[in-house]
PDB file of C-alpha atoms in Angstrom:
ATOM      1  CA  MET A1031      81.438 112.600 165.765  1.00  0.00           C
ATOM      2  CA  GLU A1032      83.694 112.696 168.814  1.00  0.00           C
ATOM      3  CA  SER A1033      86.372 110.678 167.031  1.00  0.00           C
ATOM      4  CA  GLN A1034      87.054 113.772 164.903  1.00  0.00           C
ATOM      5  CA  VAL A1035      88.314 115.687 167.951  1.00  0.00           C
ATOM      6  CA  THR A1036      91.672 114.533 169.273  1.00  0.00           C
ATOM      7  CA  LEU A1037      93.037 115.813 172.566  1.00  0.00           C
ATOM      8  CA  SER A1038      95.615 113.200 173.419  1.00  0.00           C
ATOM      9  CA  PRO A1039      98.614 114.655 175.317  1.00  0.00           C
ATOM     10  CA  LEU A1040     100.743 113.135 172.534  1.00  0.00           C
ATOM     11  CA  ASN A1041      99.353 115.261 169.727  1.00  0.00           C
ATOM     12  CA  PRO A1042      98.813 118.947 170.640  1.00  0.00           C
ATOM     13  CA  ASP A1043     100.353 121.426 168.204  1.00  0.00           C
ATOM     14  CA  ASP A1044     103.036 123.887 169.207  1.00  0.00           C
ATOM     15  CA  PHE A1045     101.590 127.270 170.251  1.00  0.00           C
ATOM     16  CA  ALA A1046     104.095 129.315 168.229  1.00  0.00           C
ATOM     17  CA  ASP A1047     103.657 127.101 165.166  1.00  0.00           C
ATOM     18  CA  VAL A1048      99.876 127.574 165.146  1.00  0.00           C
ATOM     19  CA  LEU A1049     100.298 131.378 165.205  1.00  0.00           C
ATOM     20  CA  GLU A1050     103.119 131.294 162.646  1.00  0.00           C
ATOM     21  CA  SER A1051     100.968 132.347 159.686  1.00  0.00           C
ATOM     22  CA  LEU A1052      99.932 135.562 161.464  1.00  0.00           C
ATOM     23  CA  PHE A1053     103.514 136.765 161.745  1.00  0.00           C
ATOM     24  CA  PRO A1054     105.468 136.545 158.477  1.00  0.00           C
ATOM     25  CA  ARG A1055     109.229 136.766 158.730  1.00  0.00           C
ATOM     26  CA  VAL A1056     109.395 139.166 155.778  1.00  0.00           C
ATOM     27  CA  LEU A1057     107.307 142.259 156.550  1.00  0.00           C
ATOM     28  CA  TRP A1058     105.804 144.874 154.290  1.00  0.00           C
ATOM     29  CA  THR A1059     107.907 147.857 153.238  1.00  0.00           C
ATOM     30  CA  PRO A1060     106.511 151.363 152.613  1.00  0.00           C
ATOM     31  CA  ARG A1061     105.299 151.915 149.048  1.00  0.00           C
ATOM     32  CA  ASN A1062     106.146 155.613 149.158  1.00  0.00           C
ATOM     33  CA  GLU A1063     107.354 158.344 151.538  1.00  0.00           C
ATOM     34  CA  SER A1064     103.940 158.738 153.185  1.00  0.00           C
ATOM     35  CA  ASP A1065     102.958 155.057 153.485  1.00  0.00           C
ATOM     36  CA  ASN A1066     102.823 153.458 156.950  1.00  0.00           C
ATOM     37  CA  ALA A1067     103.627 149.787 156.317  1.00  0.00           C
ATOM     38  CA  ILE A1068     103.648 148.691 159.983  1.00  0.00           C
ATOM     39  CA  GLU A1069     101.571 145.512 160.083  1.00  0.00           C
ATOM     40  CA  TYR A1070      98.965 145.039 162.807  1.00  0.00           C
ATOM     41  CA  ARG A1071      97.486 141.992 164.555  1.00  0.00           C
ATOM     42  CA  ASN A1072      95.022 141.837 167.452  1.00  0.00           C
ATOM     43  CA  ILE A1073      94.667 138.854 169.798  1.00  0.00           C
ATOM     44  CA  MET A1074      92.006 138.088 172.415  1.00  0.00           C
ATOM     45  CA  LEU A1075      93.092 135.937 175.372  1.00  0.00           C
ATOM     46  CA  LEU A1076      90.431 134.531 177.692  1.00  0.00           C
ATOM     47  CA  GLY A1077      91.108 132.706 180.940  1.00  0.00           C
ATOM     48  CA  SER A1078      90.309 132.604 184.642  1.00  0.00           C
ATOM     49  CA  GLN A1079      92.611 133.969 187.328  1.00  0.00           C
ATOM     50  CA  GLY A1080      95.670 131.745 187.669  1.00  0.00           C
ATOM     51  CA  SER A1081      95.137 129.984 184.352  1.00  0.00           C
ATOM     52  CA  GLY A1082      98.416 131.268 182.901  1.00  0.00           C
ATOM     53  CA  LYS A1083      97.388 134.277 180.778  1.00  0.00           C
ATOM     54  CA  THR A1084     100.521 136.286 181.591  1.00  0.00           C
ATOM     55  CA  THR A1085     102.784 133.285 180.931  1.00  0.00           C
ATOM     56  CA  THR A1086     101.053 132.834 177.579  1.00  0.00           C
ATOM     57  CA  ALA A1087     101.662 136.478 176.683  1.00  0.00           C
ATOM     58  CA  GLN A1088     105.329 136.095 177.651  1.00  0.00           C
ATOM     59  CA  ALA A1089     105.598 132.983 175.482  1.00  0.00           C
ATOM     60  CA  LEU A1090     104.222 134.930 172.515  1.00  0.00           C
ATOM     61  CA  ALA A1091     106.665 137.783 173.197  1.00  0.00           C
ATOM     62  CA  TRP A1092     109.571 135.347 173.247  1.00  0.00           C
ATOM     63  CA  SER A1093     108.410 133.756 169.996  1.00  0.00           C
ATOM     64  CA  LEU A1094     108.139 137.179 168.326  1.00  0.00           C
ATOM     65  CA  GLY A1095     111.557 138.158 169.677  1.00  0.00           C
ATOM     66  CA  ARG A1096     113.120 135.026 168.266  1.00  0.00           C
ATOM     67  CA  LYS A1097     111.598 135.822 164.867  1.00  0.00           C
ATOM     68  CA  TYR A1098     112.143 139.588 164.632  1.00  0.00           C
ATOM     69  CA  GLY A1099     115.166 139.990 166.873  1.00  0.00           C
ATOM     70  CA  LEU A1100     115.272 140.068 170.674  1.00  0.00           C
ATOM     71  CA  GLY A1101     116.897 143.484 170.685  1.00  0.00           C
ATOM     72  CA  GLN A1102     114.233 144.770 168.295  1.00  0.00           C
ATOM     73  CA  THR A1103     111.179 143.466 170.185  1.00  0.00           C
ATOM     74  CA  THR A1104     109.320 145.377 172.904  1.00  0.00           C
ATOM     75  CA  PHE A1105     106.830 143.642 175.213  1.00  0.00           C
ATOM     76  CA  ALA A1106     104.616 145.755 177.473  1.00  0.00           C
ATOM     77  CA  ILE A1107     101.836 144.821 179.901  1.00  0.00           C
ATOM     78  CA  GLN A1108      99.423 147.157 181.671  1.00  0.00           C
ATOM     79  CA  ILE A1109      96.970 146.032 184.326  1.00  0.00           C
ATOM     80  CA  ALA A1110      93.373 147.326 184.086  1.00  0.00           C
ATOM     81  CA  GLY A1111      93.969 150.007 181.482  1.00  0.00           C
ATOM     82  CA  ILE A1112      95.727 150.904 178.251  1.00  0.00           C
ATOM     83  CA  ASP A1113      96.775 154.549 178.726  1.00  0.00           C
ATOM     84  CA  CYS A1114     100.383 153.606 179.620  1.00  0.00           C
ATOM     85  CA  LEU A1115     100.569 151.250 176.646  1.00  0.00           C
ATOM     86  CA  LEU A1116      99.573 154.102 174.346  1.00  0.00           C
ATOM     87  CA  SER A1117     102.080 156.575 175.778  1.00  0.00           C
ATOM     88  CA  VAL A1118     105.221 154.625 176.773  1.00  0.00           C
ATOM     89  CA  PRO A1119     106.214 151.573 174.637  1.00  0.00           C
ATOM     90  CA  THR A1120     104.962 153.275 171.449  1.00  0.00           C
ATOM     91  CA  LYS A1121     107.993 155.566 171.801  1.00  0.00           C
ATOM     92  CA  VAL A1122     110.517 152.702 171.773  1.00  0.00           C
ATOM     93  CA  PRO A1123     112.170 152.167 168.364  1.00  0.00           C
ATOM     94  CA  GLY A1124     112.267 148.595 167.120  1.00  0.00           C
ATOM     95  CA  LYS A1125     110.847 146.120 164.658  1.00  0.00           C
ATOM     96  CA  CYS A1126     108.142 144.393 166.722  1.00  0.00           C
ATOM     97  CA  TRP A1127     105.905 145.534 169.570  1.00  0.00           C
ATOM     98  CA  LEU A1128     103.553 143.447 171.729  1.00  0.00           C
ATOM     99  CA  PHE A1129     101.108 145.535 173.801  1.00  0.00           C
ATOM    100  CA  VAL A1130      99.161 143.516 176.388  1.00  0.00           C
ATOM    101  CA  ALA A1131      96.126 144.942 178.187  1.00  0.00           C
ATOM    102  CA  GLU A1132      95.578 142.660 181.158  1.00  0.00           C
ATOM    103  CA  ASP A1133      92.433 142.354 183.311  1.00  0.00           C
ATOM    104  CA  ILE A1134      90.654 144.875 181.110  1.00  0.00           C
ATOM    105  CA  THR A1135      87.292 144.348 182.832  1.00  0.00           C
ATOM    106  CA  LEU A1136      88.668 145.835 186.080  1.00  0.00           C
ATOM    107  CA  ALA A1137      88.408 149.424 184.826  1.00  0.00           C
ATOM    108  CA  LYS A1138      86.285 151.304 182.317  1.00  0.00           C
ATOM    109  CA  ILE A1139      88.471 152.145 179.324  1.00  0.00           C
ATOM    110  CA  PRO A1140      87.567 155.353 177.467  1.00  0.00           C
ATOM    111  CA  LYS A1141      86.244 154.773 173.952  1.00  0.00           C
ATOM    112  CA  GLY A1142      88.920 157.093 172.559  1.00  0.00           C
ATOM    113  CA  ASP A1143      91.686 154.956 174.093  1.00  0.00           C
ATOM    114  CA  ILE A1144      90.205 151.802 172.562  1.00  0.00           C
ATOM    115  CA  ASN A1145      90.105 153.450 169.136  1.00  0.00           C
ATOM    116  CA  GLU A1146      93.741 154.534 169.509  1.00  0.00           C
ATOM    117  CA  PHE A1147      94.725 151.034 170.595  1.00  0.00           C
ATOM    118  CA  PHE A1148      93.390 149.611 167.341  1.00  0.00           C
ATOM    119  CA  GLN A1149      95.353 152.332 165.491  1.00  0.00           C
ATOM    120  CA  ILE A1150      98.509 151.889 167.547  1.00  0.00           C
ATOM    121  CA  ARG A1151     100.749 151.530 164.489  1.00  0.00           C
ATOM    122  CA  HIS A1152     100.067 155.184 163.722  1.00  0.00           C
ATOM    123  CA  LEU A1153     101.204 156.172 167.238  1.00  0.00           C
ATOM    124  CA  ILE A1154     104.434 154.256 166.666  1.00  0.00           C
ATOM    125  CA  GLU A1155     105.034 156.194 163.455  1.00  0.00           C
ATOM    126  CA  ARG A1156     104.189 159.496 165.155  1.00  0.00           C
ATOM    127  CA  TYR A1157     106.558 158.941 168.083  1.00  0.00           C
ATOM    128  CA  THR A1158     109.436 157.088 166.396  1.00  0.00           C
ATOM    129  CA  GLY A1159     109.189 157.980 162.719  1.00  0.00           C
ATOM    130  CA  LEU A1160     109.254 154.265 161.842  1.00  0.00           C
ATOM    131  CA  ARG A1161     106.964 153.042 159.075  1.00  0.00           C
ATOM    132  CA  GLU A1162     107.601 149.300 158.993  1.00  0.00           C
ATOM    133  CA  GLY A1163     107.446 146.502 161.536  1.00  0.00           C
ATOM    134  CA  MET A1164     104.870 144.365 163.366  1.00  0.00           C
ATOM    135  CA  ALA A1165     102.537 145.793 166.034  1.00  0.00           C
ATOM    136  CA  VAL A1166     100.533 143.276 168.071  1.00  0.00           C
ATOM    137  CA  THR A1167      97.847 144.096 170.626  1.00  0.00           C
ATOM    138  CA  MET A1168      96.488 141.545 173.081  1.00  0.00           C
ATOM    139  CA  PHE A1169      93.463 141.907 175.352  1.00  0.00           C
ATOM    140  CA  ASN A1170      93.453 139.568 178.366  1.00  0.00           C
ATOM    141  CA  SER A1171      90.204 138.973 180.239  1.00  0.00           C
ATOM    142  CA  HIS A1172      88.433 136.358 182.339  1.00  0.00           C
ATOM    143  CA  THR A1173      85.106 137.038 180.594  1.00  0.00           C
ATOM    144  CA  PHE A1174      83.546 138.507 177.464  1.00  0.00           C
ATOM    145  CA  HIS A1175      80.763 140.039 179.541  1.00  0.00           C
ATOM    146  CA  GLY A1176      81.065 143.815 179.811  1.00  0.00           C
ATOM    147  CA  LEU A1177      83.656 144.139 177.048  1.00  0.00           C
ATOM    148  CA  ASP A1178      83.267 146.681 174.280  1.00  0.00           C
ATOM    149  CA  ARG A1179      81.846 144.853 171.262  1.00  0.00           C
ATOM    150  CA  ASN A1180      84.907 145.735 169.151  1.00  0.00           C
ATOM    151  CA  LEU A1181      87.125 143.961 171.693  1.00  0.00           C
ATOM    152  CA  ARG A1182      85.245 140.677 171.585  1.00  0.00           C
ATOM    153  CA  ASP A1183      84.564 140.647 167.842  1.00  0.00           C
ATOM    154  CA  THR A1184      87.687 142.089 166.203  1.00  0.00           C
ATOM    155  CA  PHE A1185      90.691 139.792 166.481  1.00  0.00           C
ATOM    156  CA  ASN A1186      93.097 137.770 164.349  1.00  0.00           C
ATOM    157  CA  ALA A1187      93.391 135.035 166.976  1.00  0.00           C
ATOM    158  CA  LEU A1188      91.375 133.919 169.998  1.00  0.00           C
ATOM    159  CA  ILE A1189      93.270 132.061 172.730  1.00  0.00           C
ATOM    160  CA  ILE A1190      91.464 130.172 175.499  1.00  0.00           C
ATOM    161  CA  LYS A1191      93.349 129.331 178.690  1.00  0.00           C
ATOM    162  CA  SER A1192      90.301 127.996 180.532  1.00  0.00           C
ATOM    163  CA  VAL A1193      86.692 127.354 179.537  1.00  0.00           C
ATOM    164  CA  PRO A1194      84.292 129.722 181.328  1.00  0.00           C
ATOM    165  CA  THR A1195      81.279 128.320 183.128  1.00  0.00           C
ATOM    166  CA  ASN A1196      78.787 131.111 182.392  1.00  0.00           C
ATOM    167  CA  PRO A1197      76.400 130.532 179.449  1.00  0.00           C
ATOM    168  CA  TYR A1198      77.115 133.927 177.843  1.00  0.00           C
ATOM    169  CA  ASP A1199      80.832 133.270 177.376  1.00  0.00           C
ATOM    170  CA  ARG A1200      80.324 129.638 176.389  1.00  0.00           C
ATOM    171  CA  GLY A1201      77.826 130.700 173.742  1.00  0.00           C
ATOM    172  CA  ILE A1202      80.370 133.073 172.173  1.00  0.00           C
ATOM    173  CA  LEU A1203      83.140 130.460 172.246  1.00  0.00           C
ATOM    174  CA  LYS A1204      80.976 127.930 170.415  1.00  0.00           C
ATOM    175  CA  ARG A1205      80.934 130.313 167.425  1.00  0.00           C
ATOM    176  CA  TYR A1206      84.665 129.684 167.050  1.00  0.00           C
ATOM    177  CA  PHE A1207      85.461 126.312 168.619  1.00  0.00           C
ATOM    178  CA  ASN A1208      84.057 122.847 168.092  1.00  0.00           C
ATOM    179  CA  TRP A1209      81.940 122.216 171.203  1.00  0.00           C
ATOM    180  CA  LEU A1210      83.475 118.746 171.658  1.00  0.00           C
ATOM    181  CA  LEU A1211      86.912 120.366 171.706  1.00  0.00           C
ATOM    182  CA  LEU A1212      85.771 122.819 174.398  1.00  0.00           C
ATOM    183  CA  ASP A1213      84.279 120.059 176.541  1.00  0.00           C
ATOM    184  CA  ARG A1214      87.328 117.832 176.260  1.00  0.00           C
ATOM    185  CA  PHE A1215      89.692 120.735 176.998  1.00  0.00           C
ATOM    186  CA  GLU A1216      87.661 121.611 180.097  1.00  0.00           C
ATOM    187  CA  ARG A1217      87.928 118.042 181.384  1.00  0.00           C
ATOM    188  CA  GLU A1218      91.604 117.558 180.537  1.00  0.00           C
ATOM    189  CA  TRP A1219      92.879 121.083 181.280  1.00  0.00           C
ATOM    190  CA  SER A1220      96.535 121.703 182.149  1.00  0.00           C
ATOM    191  CA  ILE A1221      98.347 125.015 182.582  1.00  0.00           C
ATOM    192  CA  ASP A1222     100.760 124.395 179.695  1.00  0.00           C
ATOM    193  CA  LYS A1223      97.915 123.977 177.168  1.00  0.00           C
ATOM    194  CA  CYS A1224      95.527 126.352 175.446  1.00  0.00           C
ATOM    195  CA  LEU A1225      92.993 126.376 172.646  1.00  0.00           C
ATOM    196  CA  VAL A1226      93.664 128.665 169.681  1.00  0.00           C
ATOM    197  CA  TRP A1227      91.331 129.905 166.959  1.00  0.00           C
ATOM    198  CA  THR A1228      92.641 131.646 163.845  1.00  0.00           C
ATOM    199  CA  PRO A1229      91.082 131.981 160.372  1.00  0.00           C
ATOM    200  CA  GLU A1230      93.393 129.141 159.331  1.00  0.00           C
ATOM    201  CA  HIS A1231      92.255 126.957 162.265  1.00  0.00           C
ATOM    202  CA  ASN A1232      88.604 127.950 162.168  1.00  0.00           C
ATOM    203  CA  HIS A1233      87.312 125.175 164.458  1.00  0.00           C
ATOM    204  CA  GLY A1234      90.055 125.620 167.035  1.00  0.00           C
ATOM    205  CA  VAL A1235      93.165 123.624 167.842  1.00  0.00           C
ATOM    206  CA  LEU A1236      94.819 122.421 171.042  1.00  0.00           C
ATOM    207  CA  THR A1237      98.354 123.738 171.548  1.00  0.00           C
ATOM    208  CA  THR A1238     101.223 123.316 173.986  1.00  0.00           C
ATOM    209  CA  ILE A1239     102.852 126.500 175.298  1.00  0.00           C
ATOM    210  CA  ASN A1240     106.623 126.547 175.644  1.00  0.00           C
ATOM    211  CA  PRO A1241     107.317 129.284 178.239  1.00  0.00           C
ATOM    212  CA  ALA A1242     109.927 131.971 177.720  1.00  0.00           C
ATOM    213  CA  PRO A1243     113.287 131.244 179.416  1.00  0.00           C
ATOM    214  CA  ASN A1244     113.430 132.553 182.967  1.00  0.00           C
ATOM    215  CA  ASP A1245     116.145 135.116 182.236  1.00  0.00           C
ATOM    216  CA  SER A1246     114.777 136.358 178.896  1.00  0.00           C
ATOM    217  CA  ILE A1247     112.431 139.099 180.119  1.00  0.00           C
ATOM    218  CA  HIS A1248     113.620 142.100 182.121  1.00  0.00           C
ATOM    219  CA  ASN A1249     111.069 143.823 184.365  1.00  0.00           C
ATOM    220  CA  VAL A1250     110.608 147.544 184.952  1.00  0.00           C
ATOM    221  CA  THR A1251     107.848 148.864 187.218  1.00  0.00           C
ATOM    222  CA  VAL A1252     105.925 151.971 186.179  1.00  0.00           C
ATOM    223  CA  ARG A1253     103.628 153.533 188.781  1.00  0.00           C
ATOM    224  CA  ARG A1254     100.690 155.703 187.732  1.00  0.00           C
ATOM    225  CA  SER A1255      97.017 155.686 188.657  1.00  0.00           C
ATOM    226  CA  LEU A1256      97.064 151.956 187.974  1.00  0.00           C
ATOM    227  CA  TRP A1257      99.970 149.629 188.605  1.00  0.00           C
ATOM    228  CA  SER A1258     101.486 148.367 185.387  1.00  0.00           C
ATOM    229  CA  ARG A1259     104.459 146.344 184.283  1.00  0.00           C
ATOM    230  CA  LEU A1260     106.629 147.013 181.284  1.00  0.00           C
ATOM    231  CA  PHE A1261     108.793 144.278 179.868  1.00  0.00           C
ATOM    232  CA  GLY A1262     111.537 144.753 177.319  1.00  0.00           C
ATOM    233  CA  LEU A1263     113.279 141.841 175.628  1.00  0.00           C
ATOM    234  CA  GLY A1264     117.008 142.362 175.781  1.00  0.00           C
ATOM    235  CA  GLY A1265     119.888 140.880 173.855  1.00  0.00           C
ATOM    236  CA  GLN A1266     120.864 140.801 170.230  1.00  0.00           C
TER     237      GLN A1266
END
């Protein structure tokens, strides 16, 4: 019944609060000298151009920085690829890392790179020697079509910034979200809102995104075969 789905502007949940259970404040510690206790989460973010995907990623980075320490949190974005994400921010010591692959349908990503991305906590240990912390990967796309199956099926959270119009994508979303919620969100869309699915919220929930403060993220440009942006959260 439609009355079970509420989308009033007065009652959306807070974006960071909905994802809270994925990111415990107290993290695992190594059980022995060979154990890698770095925890790993993967997030899929779907939205059209201009829907606010990058702002959403920044909001998550700020939330993680507030939890694990701004000076201990690294936030990196690469456009149309993941090779820079595998080779640069994995070498930065810290407690939390957010690796964002943006517009991933714009370039064909080698299967080996995708496998390494899902094992990125082992790269962090290899490059830094650290064996505890929180590693988070995020794939941003405007469609599921053309994505490697592992990318569209293996995630701890699915975030929707806009509802796609093509039947293929809508069919996948209806596996995770109540269809009434999708329809209402499409009609009442605003850039500061998103839908979030997690195992805890297994029919989806509407959330409000509180953006990161304007001066909280410092930009560094890295130029390679593809243009990418690396962000590091500064401060204590």
